[in-house]
PDB file of C-alpha atoms and ligand atoms in Angstrom:
ATOM      1  CA  UNK P   1     -41.039  -0.750 -10.672  1.00  0.00           C
ATOM      2  CA  UNK P   2     -38.795   1.488  -8.595  1.00  0.00           C
ATOM      3  CA  UNK P   3     -38.466   0.534  -4.937  1.00  0.00           C
ATOM      4  CA  UNK P   4     -39.199   3.144  -2.324  1.00  0.00           C
ATOM      5  CA  UNK P   5     -35.521   3.578  -1.513  1.00  0.00           C
ATOM      6  CA  UNK P   6     -34.774   4.004  -5.204  1.00  0.00           C
ATOM      7  CA  UNK P   7     -37.448   6.682  -5.551  1.00  0.00           C
ATOM      8  CA  UNK P   8     -36.177   8.513  -2.514  1.00  0.00           C
ATOM      9  CA  UNK P   9     -32.561   8.270  -3.669  1.00  0.00           C
ATOM     10  CA  UNK P  10     -33.420   9.659  -7.100  1.00  0.00           C
ATOM     11  CA  UNK P  11     -35.457  12.442  -5.528  1.00  0.00           C
ATOM     12  CA  UNK P  12     -32.507  13.488  -3.337  1.00  0.00           C
ATOM     13  CA  UNK P  13     -30.107  13.461  -6.361  1.00  0.00           C
ATOM     14  CA  UNK P  14     -32.627  15.609  -8.203  1.00  0.00           C
ATOM     15  CA  UNK P  15     -32.918  18.051  -5.236  1.00  0.00           C
ATOM     16  CA  UNK P  16     -29.103  18.432  -5.275  1.00  0.00           C
ATOM     17  CA  UNK P  17     -29.039  19.038  -9.020  1.00  0.00           C
ATOM     18  CA  UNK P  18     -31.829  21.638  -8.771  1.00  0.00           C
ATOM     19  CA  UNK P  19     -30.218  23.358  -5.807  1.00  0.00           C
ATOM     20  CA  UNK P  20     -26.906  23.636  -7.661  1.00  0.00           C
ATOM     21  CA  UNK P  21     -28.749  24.994 -10.740  1.00  0.00           C
ATOM     22  CA  UNK P  22     -30.527  27.578  -8.610  1.00  0.00           C
ATOM     23  CA  UNK P  23     -27.225  28.537  -7.028  1.00  0.00           C
ATOM     24  CA  UNK P  24     -25.454  28.848 -10.436  1.00  0.00           C
ATOM     25  CA  UNK P  25     -23.061  26.058  -9.452  1.00  0.00           C
ATOM     26  CA  UNK P  26     -22.194  22.870 -11.371  1.00  0.00           C
ATOM     27  CA  UNK P  27     -24.007  19.912  -9.763  1.00  0.00           C
ATOM     28  CA  UNK P  28     -20.690  18.025  -9.930  1.00  0.00           C
ATOM     29  CA  UNK P  29     -19.365  20.363  -7.146  1.00  0.00           C
ATOM     30  CA  UNK P  30     -21.808  18.864  -4.649  1.00  0.00           C
ATOM     31  CA  UNK P  31     -21.287  15.340  -3.450  1.00  0.00           C
ATOM     32  CA  UNK P  32     -23.968  13.312  -1.714  1.00  0.00           C
ATOM     33  CA  UNK P  33     -22.970  11.568   1.504  1.00  0.00           C
ATOM     34  CA  UNK P  34     -25.702   9.088   2.279  1.00  0.00           C
ATOM     35  CA  UNK P  35     -26.085   8.860   6.059  1.00  0.00           C
ATOM     36  CA  UNK P  36     -26.896   5.234   6.868  1.00  0.00           C
ATOM     37  CA  UNK P  37     -26.874   5.309  10.684  1.00  0.00           C
ATOM     38  CA  UNK P  38     -29.508   2.938  12.185  1.00  0.00           C
ATOM     39  CA  UNK P  39     -30.185   1.376   8.769  1.00  0.00           C
ATOM     40  CA  UNK P  40     -29.189  -2.179   7.965  1.00  0.00           C
ATOM     41  CA  UNK P  41     -26.270  -3.238   5.730  1.00  0.00           C
ATOM     42  CA  UNK P  42     -28.831  -4.584   3.247  1.00  0.00           C
ATOM     43  CA  UNK P  43     -30.321  -1.143   2.831  1.00  0.00           C
ATOM     44  CA  UNK P  44     -26.875   0.323   2.242  1.00  0.00           C
ATOM     45  CA  UNK P  45     -26.335  -2.375  -0.360  1.00  0.00           C
ATOM     46  CA  UNK P  46     -29.542  -1.367  -2.144  1.00  0.00           C
ATOM     47  CA  UNK P  47     -28.441   2.284  -2.303  1.00  0.00           C
ATOM     48  CA  UNK P  48     -24.878   1.277  -3.357  1.00  0.00           C
ATOM     49  CA  UNK P  49     -26.443  -0.665  -6.226  1.00  0.00           C
ATOM     50  CA  UNK P  50     -27.901   2.626  -7.459  1.00  0.00           C
ATOM     51  CA  UNK P  51     -24.384   4.026  -7.837  1.00  0.00           C
ATOM     52  CA  UNK P  52     -23.976   5.683  -4.451  1.00  0.00           C
ATOM     53  CA  UNK P  53     -20.425   5.275  -3.054  1.00  0.00           C
ATOM     54  CA  UNK P  54     -20.088   7.554   0.005  1.00  0.00           C
ATOM     55  CA  UNK P  55     -21.839   6.528   3.221  1.00  0.00           C
ATOM     56  CA  UNK P  56     -21.817   8.220   6.636  1.00  0.00           C
ATOM     57  CA  UNK P  57     -22.062   6.541  10.078  1.00  0.00           C
ATOM     58  CA  UNK P  58     -22.421   8.079  13.518  1.00  0.00           C
ATOM     59  CA  UNK P  59     -21.718   5.179  15.843  1.00  0.00           C
ATOM     60  CA  UNK P  60     -18.305   3.481  15.630  1.00  0.00           C
ATOM     61  CA  UNK P  61     -19.243  -0.125  16.260  1.00  0.00           C
ATOM     62  CA  UNK P  62     -22.320   0.009  14.051  1.00  0.00           C
ATOM     63  CA  UNK P  63     -20.238   1.513  11.272  1.00  0.00           C
ATOM     64  CA  UNK P  64     -17.430  -1.042  11.622  1.00  0.00           C
ATOM     65  CA  UNK P  65     -19.926  -3.910  11.500  1.00  0.00           C
ATOM     66  CA  UNK P  66     -21.502  -2.482   8.323  1.00  0.00           C
ATOM     67  CA  UNK P  67     -18.155  -1.878   6.697  1.00  0.00           C
ATOM     68  CA  UNK P  68     -17.330  -5.609   7.324  1.00  0.00           C
ATOM     69  CA  UNK P  69     -20.716  -6.761   6.029  1.00  0.00           C
ATOM     70  CA  UNK P  70     -20.248  -4.771   2.777  1.00  0.00           C
ATOM     71  CA  UNK P  71     -16.625  -5.666   2.078  1.00  0.00           C
ATOM     72  CA  UNK P  72     -17.699  -7.398  -1.138  1.00  0.00           C
ATOM     73  CA  UNK P  73     -19.048  -4.115  -2.642  1.00  0.00           C
ATOM     74  CA  UNK P  74     -16.169  -2.438  -4.470  1.00  0.00           C
ATOM     75  CA  UNK P  75     -15.344   1.264  -4.094  1.00  0.00           C
ATOM     76  CA  UNK P  76     -17.433   2.206  -1.011  1.00  0.00           C
ATOM     77  CA  UNK P  77     -16.102   5.171   0.936  1.00  0.00           C
ATOM     78  CA  UNK P  78     -16.967   5.334   4.634  1.00  0.00           C
ATOM     79  CA  UNK P  79     -17.227   8.541   6.589  1.00  0.00           C
ATOM     80  CA  UNK P  80     -17.402   8.779  10.368  1.00  0.00           C
ATOM     81  CA  UNK P  81     -19.598  11.760  11.188  1.00  0.00           C
ATOM     82  CA  UNK P  82     -20.553  11.205  14.813  1.00  0.00           C
ATOM     83  CA  UNK P  83     -18.992  12.557  18.016  1.00  0.00           C
ATOM     84  CA  UNK P  84     -15.705  10.727  18.734  1.00  0.00           C
ATOM     85  CA  UNK P  85     -14.268   9.890  22.146  1.00  0.00           C
ATOM     86  CA  UNK P  86     -10.552   9.361  22.430  1.00  0.00           C
ATOM     87  CA  UNK P  87     -10.957   5.703  23.531  1.00  0.00           C
ATOM     88  CA  UNK P  88     -12.849   4.945  20.283  1.00  0.00           C
ATOM     89  CA  UNK P  89     -10.404   6.315  17.759  1.00  0.00           C
ATOM     90  CA  UNK P  90      -8.581   3.051  16.906  1.00  0.00           C
ATOM     91  CA  UNK P  91     -11.388   1.251  15.039  1.00  0.00           C
ATOM     92  CA  UNK P  92     -12.139   4.504  13.214  1.00  0.00           C
ATOM     93  CA  UNK P  93      -8.493   4.868  12.116  1.00  0.00           C
ATOM     94  CA  UNK P  94      -8.444   1.230  11.042  1.00  0.00           C
ATOM     95  CA  UNK P  95     -11.719   1.061   9.059  1.00  0.00           C
ATOM     96  CA  UNK P  96     -12.998   4.427   7.907  1.00  0.00           C
ATOM     97  CA  UNK P  97     -11.845   6.586   5.014  1.00  0.00           C
ATOM     98  CA  UNK P  98     -12.970   9.977   6.390  1.00  0.00           C
ATOM     99  CA  UNK P  99     -13.690  11.558   9.789  1.00  0.00           C
ATOM    100  CA  UNK P 100     -15.821  14.753   9.734  1.00  0.00           C
ATOM    101  CA  UNK P 101     -16.105  15.229  13.488  1.00  0.00           C
ATOM    102  CA  UNK P 102     -12.572  16.130  14.631  1.00  0.00           C
ATOM    103  CA  UNK P 103     -12.797  19.084  16.995  1.00  0.00           C
ATOM    104  CA  UNK P 104      -9.667  18.783  19.119  1.00  0.00           C
ATOM    105  CA  UNK P 105      -6.026  18.018  18.547  1.00  0.00           C
ATOM    106  CA  UNK P 106      -5.863  15.008  20.883  1.00  0.00           C
ATOM    107  CA  UNK P 107      -8.392  13.088  18.703  1.00  0.00           C
ATOM    108  CA  UNK P 108      -6.462  13.971  15.558  1.00  0.00           C
ATOM    109  CA  UNK P 109      -3.114  12.880  17.079  1.00  0.00           C
ATOM    110  CA  UNK P 110      -4.595   9.551  18.049  1.00  0.00           C
ATOM    111  CA  UNK P 111      -6.126   8.978  14.614  1.00  0.00           C
ATOM    112  CA  UNK P 112      -2.805   9.811  13.002  1.00  0.00           C
ATOM    113  CA  UNK P 113      -0.869   7.456  15.301  1.00  0.00           C
ATOM    114  CA  UNK P 114      -3.409   4.673  14.822  1.00  0.00           C
ATOM    115  CA  UNK P 115      -3.855   4.872  11.078  1.00  0.00           C
ATOM    116  CA  UNK P 116      -2.407   1.641   9.651  1.00  0.00           C
ATOM    117  CA  UNK P 117       0.673   2.090   7.477  1.00  0.00           C
ATOM    118  CA  UNK P 118      -0.831   0.079   4.617  1.00  0.00           C
ATOM    119  CA  UNK P 119      -3.799   2.429   4.216  1.00  0.00           C
ATOM    120  CA  UNK P 120      -3.790   5.876   2.640  1.00  0.00           C
ATOM    121  CA  UNK P 121      -3.873   8.869   4.991  1.00  0.00           C
ATOM    122  CA  UNK P 122      -7.212   9.383   6.713  1.00  0.00           C
ATOM    123  CA  UNK P 123      -9.292  12.274   5.333  1.00  0.00           C
ATOM    124  CA  UNK P 124     -10.253  14.788   8.006  1.00  0.00           C
ATOM    125  CA  UNK P 125     -12.805  17.569   8.279  1.00  0.00           C
ATOM    126  CA  UNK P 126     -12.790  19.758  11.350  1.00  0.00           C
ATOM    127  CA  UNK P 127     -16.191  20.108  12.965  1.00  0.00           C
ATOM    128  CA  UNK P 128     -16.844  23.796  13.644  1.00  0.00           C
ATOM    129  CA  UNK P 129     -19.440  25.065  16.100  1.00  0.00           C
ATOM    130  CA  UNK P 130     -20.568  27.735  13.630  1.00  0.00           C
ATOM    131  CA  UNK P 131     -23.606  29.024  15.497  1.00  0.00           C
ATOM    132  CA  UNK P 132     -21.988  29.144  18.880  1.00  0.00           C
ATOM    133  CA  UNK P 133     -23.865  27.194  21.582  1.00  0.00           C
ATOM    134  CA  UNK P 134     -21.401  26.654  24.513  1.00  0.00           C
ATOM    135  CA  UNK P 135     -22.472  23.021  24.978  1.00  0.00           C
ATOM    136  CA  UNK P 136     -22.269  22.092  21.322  1.00  0.00           C
ATOM    137  CA  UNK P 137     -19.558  19.963  19.756  1.00  0.00           C
ATOM    138  CA  UNK P 138     -17.145  21.607  17.402  1.00  0.00           C
ATOM    139  CA  UNK P 139     -14.127  23.897  17.550  1.00  0.00           C
ATOM    140  CA  UNK P 140     -15.031  27.585  17.824  1.00  0.00           C
ATOM    141  CA  UNK P 141     -14.521  29.574  14.603  1.00  0.00           C
ATOM    142  CA  UNK P 142     -11.812  31.603  16.430  1.00  0.00           C
ATOM    143  CA  UNK P 143      -9.801  28.526  17.227  1.00  0.00           C
ATOM    144  CA  UNK P 144     -10.339  26.791  13.870  1.00  0.00           C
ATOM    145  CA  UNK P 145      -7.203  28.088  12.110  1.00  0.00           C
ATOM    146  CA  UNK P 146      -4.801  27.041  14.876  1.00  0.00           C
ATOM    147  CA  UNK P 147      -6.374  23.543  15.016  1.00  0.00           C
ATOM    148  CA  UNK P 148      -6.274  23.264  11.212  1.00  0.00           C
ATOM    149  CA  UNK P 149      -2.563  24.134  11.185  1.00  0.00           C
ATOM    150  CA  UNK P 150      -1.807  21.541  13.861  1.00  0.00           C
ATOM    151  CA  UNK P 151      -3.935  18.841  12.194  1.00  0.00           C
ATOM    152  CA  UNK P 152      -2.424  19.441   8.781  1.00  0.00           C
ATOM    153  CA  UNK P 153       1.029  18.756  10.199  1.00  0.00           C
ATOM    154  CA  UNK P 154       0.135  15.241  11.316  1.00  0.00           C
ATOM    155  CA  UNK P 155       1.663  12.573   9.082  1.00  0.00           C
ATOM    156  CA  UNK P 156      -1.137  10.041   8.634  1.00  0.00           C
ATOM    157  CA  UNK P 157      -3.949  12.530   8.152  1.00  0.00           C
ATOM    158  CA  UNK P 158      -4.946  14.790   5.244  1.00  0.00           C
ATOM    159  CA  UNK P 159      -6.975  17.858   6.153  1.00  0.00           C
ATOM    160  CA  UNK P 160      -9.820  18.089   3.662  1.00  0.00           C
ATOM    161  CA  UNK P 161     -12.052  20.834   5.068  1.00  0.00           C
ATOM    162  CA  UNK P 162     -14.766  21.753   7.551  1.00  0.00           C
ATOM    163  CA  UNK P 163     -18.019  20.243   8.779  1.00  0.00           C
ATOM    164  CA  UNK P 164     -20.904  21.959  10.486  1.00  0.00           C
ATOM    165  CA  UNK P 165     -24.207  21.003  12.085  1.00  0.00           C
ATOM    166  CA  UNK P 166     -26.056  24.240  12.780  1.00  0.00           C
ATOM    167  CA  UNK P 167     -29.208  24.226  14.923  1.00  0.00           C
ATOM    168  CA  UNK P 168     -32.324  24.200  12.746  1.00  0.00           C
ATOM    169  CA  UNK P 169     -33.645  27.645  11.841  1.00  0.00           C
ATOM    170  CA  UNK P 170     -36.895  28.562  10.091  1.00  0.00           C
ATOM    171  CA  UNK P 171     -36.853  29.802   6.540  1.00  0.00           C
ATOM    172  CA  UNK P 172     -34.542  29.519   3.596  1.00  0.00           C
ATOM    173  CA  UNK P 173     -32.819  32.870   4.013  1.00  0.00           C
ATOM    174  CA  UNK P 174     -32.066  32.231   7.666  1.00  0.00           C
ATOM    175  CA  UNK P 175     -30.615  28.795   6.797  1.00  0.00           C
ATOM    176  CA  UNK P 176     -28.477  30.320   4.027  1.00  0.00           C
ATOM    177  CA  UNK P 177     -27.175  32.976   6.437  1.00  0.00           C
ATOM    178  CA  UNK P 178     -25.888  30.418   8.899  1.00  0.00           C
ATOM    179  CA  UNK P 179     -24.291  28.326   6.175  1.00  0.00           C
ATOM    180  CA  UNK P 180     -22.678  31.463   4.715  1.00  0.00           C
ATOM    181  CA  UNK P 181     -20.792  31.943   8.001  1.00  0.00           C
ATOM    182  CA  UNK P 182     -19.295  28.515   7.515  1.00  0.00           C
ATOM    183  CA  UNK P 183     -18.492  29.288   3.905  1.00  0.00           C
ATOM    184  CA  UNK P 184     -16.669  32.489   4.818  1.00  0.00           C
ATOM    185  CA  UNK P 185     -14.631  30.648   7.495  1.00  0.00           C
ATOM    186  CA  UNK P 186     -13.866  27.918   4.955  1.00  0.00           C
ATOM    187  CA  UNK P 187     -12.644  30.504   2.426  1.00  0.00           C
ATOM    188  CA  UNK P 188     -10.502  32.304   5.037  1.00  0.00           C
ATOM    189  CA  UNK P 189      -8.878  29.009   6.077  1.00  0.00           C
ATOM    190  CA  UNK P 190      -8.411  27.940   2.496  1.00  0.00           C
ATOM    191  CA  UNK P 191      -6.470  31.102   1.869  1.00  0.00           C
ATOM    192  CA  UNK P 192      -4.483  31.028   5.095  1.00  0.00           C
ATOM    193  CA  UNK P 193      -3.528  27.327   4.873  1.00  0.00           C
ATOM    194  CA  UNK P 194      -2.857  27.198   1.172  1.00  0.00           C
ATOM    195  CA  UNK P 195      -3.382  23.417   1.159  1.00  0.00           C
ATOM    196  CA  UNK P 196      -4.535  22.101  -2.256  1.00  0.00           C
ATOM    197  CA  UNK P 197      -6.481  19.244  -0.678  1.00  0.00           C
ATOM    198  CA  UNK P 198      -8.523  21.555   1.587  1.00  0.00           C
ATOM    199  CA  UNK P 199     -11.536  21.341  -0.743  1.00  0.00           C
ATOM    200  CA  UNK P 200     -14.496  20.095   1.309  1.00  0.00           C
ATOM    201  CA  UNK P 201     -17.280  21.977   3.053  1.00  0.00           C
ATOM    202  CA  UNK P 202     -19.502  19.313   4.589  1.00  0.00           C
ATOM    203  CA  UNK P 203     -22.825  20.943   5.437  1.00  0.00           C
ATOM    204  CA  UNK P 204     -26.536  20.532   4.744  1.00  0.00           C
ATOM    205  CA  UNK P 205     -28.823  17.667   5.710  1.00  0.00           C
ATOM    206  CA  UNK P 206     -32.269  16.392   4.589  1.00  0.00           C
ATOM    207  CA  UNK P 207     -34.057  19.522   5.778  1.00  0.00           C
ATOM    208  CA  UNK P 208     -31.666  22.269   4.631  1.00  0.00           C
ATOM    209  CA  UNK P 209     -29.557  20.905   1.752  1.00  0.00           C
ATOM    210  CA  UNK P 210     -30.840  23.549  -0.726  1.00  0.00           C
ATOM    211  CA  UNK P 211     -29.697  26.380   1.577  1.00  0.00           C
ATOM    212  CA  UNK P 212     -26.363  24.666   2.166  1.00  0.00           C
ATOM    213  CA  UNK P 213     -25.754  24.252  -1.581  1.00  0.00           C
ATOM    214  CA  UNK P 214     -26.670  27.905  -2.108  1.00  0.00           C
ATOM    215  CA  UNK P 215     -24.063  28.916   0.464  1.00  0.00           C
ATOM    216  CA  UNK P 216     -21.313  26.721  -1.059  1.00  0.00           C
ATOM    217  CA  UNK P 217     -21.525  23.265   0.457  1.00  0.00           C
ATOM    218  CA  UNK P 218     -19.463  20.671  -1.404  1.00  0.00           C
ATOM    219  CA  UNK P 219     -20.873  17.647   0.485  1.00  0.00           C
ATOM    220  CA  UNK P 220     -24.383  17.304   1.831  1.00  0.00           C
ATOM    221  CA  UNK P 221     -25.006  14.613   4.431  1.00  0.00           C
ATOM    222  CA  UNK P 222     -28.468  13.173   3.856  1.00  0.00           C
ATOM    223  CA  UNK P 223     -30.035  10.421   5.967  1.00  0.00           C
ATOM    224  CA  UNK P 224     -33.824  10.301   6.216  1.00  0.00           C
ATOM    225  CA  UNK P 225     -34.495  11.713   2.755  1.00  0.00           C
ATOM    226  CA  UNK P 226     -32.615   8.737   1.275  1.00  0.00           C
ATOM    227  CA  UNK P 227     -33.341   5.874   3.691  1.00  0.00           C
ATOM    228  CA  UNK P 228     -36.668   6.918   5.198  1.00  0.00           C
ATOM    229  CA  UNK P 229     -37.579   7.851   8.801  1.00  0.00           C
ATOM    230  CA  UNK P 230     -35.309   6.537  11.571  1.00  0.00           C
TER     231      UNK P 230
HETATM  232  C1  PLP A 301     -27.950  11.970  11.202  1.00  0.00           C
HETATM  233  C2  PLP A 301     -27.011  12.964  10.653  1.00  0.00           C
HETATM  234  C3  PLP A 301     -27.201  13.529   9.335  1.00  0.00           C
HETATM  235  C4  PLP A 301     -28.346  13.217   8.448  1.00  0.00           C
HETATM  236  O1  PLP A 301     -29.495  13.822   8.982  1.00  0.00           O
HETATM  237  P1  PLP A 301     -30.895  13.715   8.202  1.00  0.00           P
HETATM  238  O2  PLP A 301     -31.733  14.750   8.814  1.00  0.00           O
HETATM  239  O3  PLP A 301     -31.403  12.333   8.446  1.00  0.00           O
HETATM  240  O4  PLP A 301     -30.621  13.972   6.771  1.00  0.00           O
HETATM  241  C5  PLP A 301     -26.210  14.389   8.889  1.00  0.00           C
HETATM  242  N1  PLP A 301     -25.143  14.734   9.644  1.00  0.00           N
HETATM  243  C6  PLP A 301     -24.931  14.245  10.895  1.00  0.00           C
HETATM  244  C7  PLP A 301     -23.745  14.624  11.674  1.00  0.00           C
HETATM  245  C8  PLP A 301     -25.892  13.345  11.416  1.00  0.00           C
HETATM  246  O5  PLP A 301     -25.669  12.889  12.671  1.00  0.00           O
END
């Protein structure tokens, strides 16, 4: 008998495979980041037992506690995807493998300074405010190249790509259109920066992962569709 979480996990994996097929892309180009915020370490353990390795957390202390509770599970990769204040960067630099929510240089500088010397460089995605609300987190598309150049020069970080959280829109085509803006920016930066490790476009969630994969997402961040309602 499959548990509920197992059924949901397999359904999400199948959605990603189908979305890639529909988009004419190899499914191996799209990674699943399972967003475990608000769920217990034991639920993460259950999903890890199904083969999932990458997990996303929004809240620093909750994430650090879960990372500690799951130290015995080999090969887990932890992504910080929530808004980051500069006084909270140290535990992130010390415990996470990725940060998707860097949107200003000061945060990146602190993460680089605080990254322990015995760990590999921290993987960074720049969060871009792709659909433009003035109060939203994220660097503006216009300022993204300059920030990317500055971040890529920091010694203890490796710039991996971009992350977006567009406001929900109705309909598949409208969702694809927003995600395509991010894809175009990603391609422009990829060319301008010429960094081989700039390979990650983190976009798409439970409600719009098909549209994100169609537009070129390489990492979908899926919470409720894997773990259930929060
Ligand atoms: C919560 C969250 C997700 C996952 O959202 P779901 O709708 O549960 O799939 C993805 N990205 C970010 C930044 C989040 O905060």
